[in-house]
Phi, psi and omega in degrees: 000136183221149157228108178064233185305310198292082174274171162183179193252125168248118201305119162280152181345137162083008198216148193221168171108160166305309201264037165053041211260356218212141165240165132350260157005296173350280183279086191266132165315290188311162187228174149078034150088051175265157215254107175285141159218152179275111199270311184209172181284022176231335186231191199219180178214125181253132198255109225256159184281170184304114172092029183217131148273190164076190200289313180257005181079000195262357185264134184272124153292154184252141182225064204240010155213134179274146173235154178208132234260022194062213163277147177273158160324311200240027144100011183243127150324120192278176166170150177259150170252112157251168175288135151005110181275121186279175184040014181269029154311319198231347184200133164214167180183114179258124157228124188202138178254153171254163148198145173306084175319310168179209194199044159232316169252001165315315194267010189247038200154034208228124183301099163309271157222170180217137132245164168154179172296171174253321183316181183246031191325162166309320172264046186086116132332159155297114181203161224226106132223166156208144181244202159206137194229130176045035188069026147277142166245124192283135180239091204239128179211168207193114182246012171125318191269017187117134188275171177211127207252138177240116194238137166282166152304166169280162186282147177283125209272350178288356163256163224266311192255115161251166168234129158271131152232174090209206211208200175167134187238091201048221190300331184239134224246146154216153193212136192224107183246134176047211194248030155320149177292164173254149190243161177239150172198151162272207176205129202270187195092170175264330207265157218244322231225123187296139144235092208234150174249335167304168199276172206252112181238125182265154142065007172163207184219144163296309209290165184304314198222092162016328184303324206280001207263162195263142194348157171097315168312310203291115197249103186304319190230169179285188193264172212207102162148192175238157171259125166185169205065029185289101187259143182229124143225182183207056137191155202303336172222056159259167158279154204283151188210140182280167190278161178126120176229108053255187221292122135105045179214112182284165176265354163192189183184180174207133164066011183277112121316162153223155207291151193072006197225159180236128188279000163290331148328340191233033183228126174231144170279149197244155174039087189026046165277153166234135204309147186214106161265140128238113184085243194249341184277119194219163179171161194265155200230107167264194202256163148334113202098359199202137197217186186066157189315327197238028192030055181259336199270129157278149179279114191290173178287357193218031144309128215277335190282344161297143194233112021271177179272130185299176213247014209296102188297166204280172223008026176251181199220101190290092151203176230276135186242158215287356175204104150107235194181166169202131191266139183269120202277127171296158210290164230037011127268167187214218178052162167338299180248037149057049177241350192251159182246000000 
């Protein structure tokens, strides 16, 4: 946008500077390898990595049953990465217990765990998951040749704790929930042996958005709730071991709790802000007129985050006076808001 000398940029949402050249984000806030977003054009949200909480990621947590908080307001998934589960070609058998953040939207879409290819192969990539869809829980592989699906009953909601077990054995697949009869599936196709390379993901996915997981698959959001006890072996006379190496140990996360404990608890928002958690992620939502991490700051009148927005025209100069503003116009204009030439 230009008038004579005077040009600029007029900045989309999250972006500052003459050449809209500066995010949030830029000067990141966050510490300990945290996923930074831009909340406003002024403030960040840290999306905190695995063993880390608080407003800025620096308080370290202890984590020994996780809880994880789904998709978040800003489109990510909380979830933990373990390493490449080995031998798991031709035999497995997964045991893990859940529990439910709450049931109305725990149950209708959420990704347990996934391993697998990323691709769209012709028939599906190979890929490992199970989920839980319309309050079922879904067991779903792909061994190259066509998937095979295992679906439970719903779950009975009156219990506190569920327990999964299952397994495979080449082409045939079983799943045992609570205390349901146990189901079988074959697997269509020829082919007997899973082949997957990617890390073994609890509760959710790195990448932003779950579309990305292959065809067959798609579980929109992570799971809302703790996971523990996961045990894997992948062969009929080992002993069961958690995944992760070394044993029980993930190689990264995101937005991971621990069950039962509230990082709001350890904050207080200032001028009726109110405290907003996920996961491990925590941070103040203010009230209208009040900014900053804890909402201790005011939004001056002639601040782009002030509501209403001042009438300053672009190249003038908005300030601010003890009760309302006033702009200072550059040479050729005039008027109240520097709109007449």
């Amino acid at each position: 946008v230009s008038d004579a000398e005077n040009w600029f940029c007029e900045c989309p949402k999250l972006y500052s500077g003459r050449l809209c050249q500066f995010m949030t984000c830029d000067e990141n806030p966050c510490g300990n390898g945290a996923t930074c977003f831009p909340k406003s054009r002024r403030d960040a949200v840290c999306l905190c990595p695995y063993g880390r909480s608080g407003i800025l990621c620096s308080d370290a947590i202890n984590i020994s049953q996780p809880s994880f908080s789904g998709t978040d307001v800003f489109g990510y998934t909380s979830f933990l990465a373990y390493s490449t589960i080995p031998n798991i070609t031709f035999y497995y058998e997964f045991h893990l217990k859940f529990q439910l953040a709450n049931h109305h939207s725990a149950l209708q879409d959420n990704l347990i765990f996934f391993t697998g290819q990323k691709g769209q192969g012709l028939n599906g990539d190979d890929f490992l998951e199970l989920g839980l869809r319309d309050g079922r829980i879904v067991y779903s592989y792909n061994l190259g040749s066509g998937t095979a699906t295992i679906i439970s009953k719903p779950l009975d909601l009156t219990l506190n704790i569920h327990v999964i077990h299952l397994g495979r054995y080449l082409q045939k697949g079983w799943l045992k929930v609570d205390d349901q009869k146990n189901k079988t599936v074959t697997s269509p196709g020829r082919l007997v042996g899973l082949n997957v390379f990617s890390q073994f993901y609890l509760g959710g996915y790195r990448e932003y958005t779950p579309e990305l997981l292959p065809k067959g698959s798609r579980f929109k959001n992570g799971f809302q709730g703790c996971i523990f006890d996961v045990q894997v072996r992948t062969s009929i006379n080992q002993e069961f071991k958690s995944p992760g190496t070394p044993e029980g140990h993930p190689n990264s996360g995101r937005n991971v709790g621990q069950c039962k404990d509230s990082p709001c608890n350890l904050i207080k928002c200032r001028n009726g802000g109110k405290c907003i958690e996920s996961g491990s992620t925590v941070y103040c939502e203010c009230l209208t007129g009040w900014k900053g991490a804890f909402c201790t700051e005011t939004v001056s009148v002639c601040e782009p985050e002030h509501n209403p927005p001042h009438l300053c025209k672009q190249g003038s100069t908005c300030v601010p006076l003890p009760n309302g503003y006033t702009c200072h116009c550059p040479l050729g204009t005039t008027g109240t808001y520097c709109e007449q030439g």
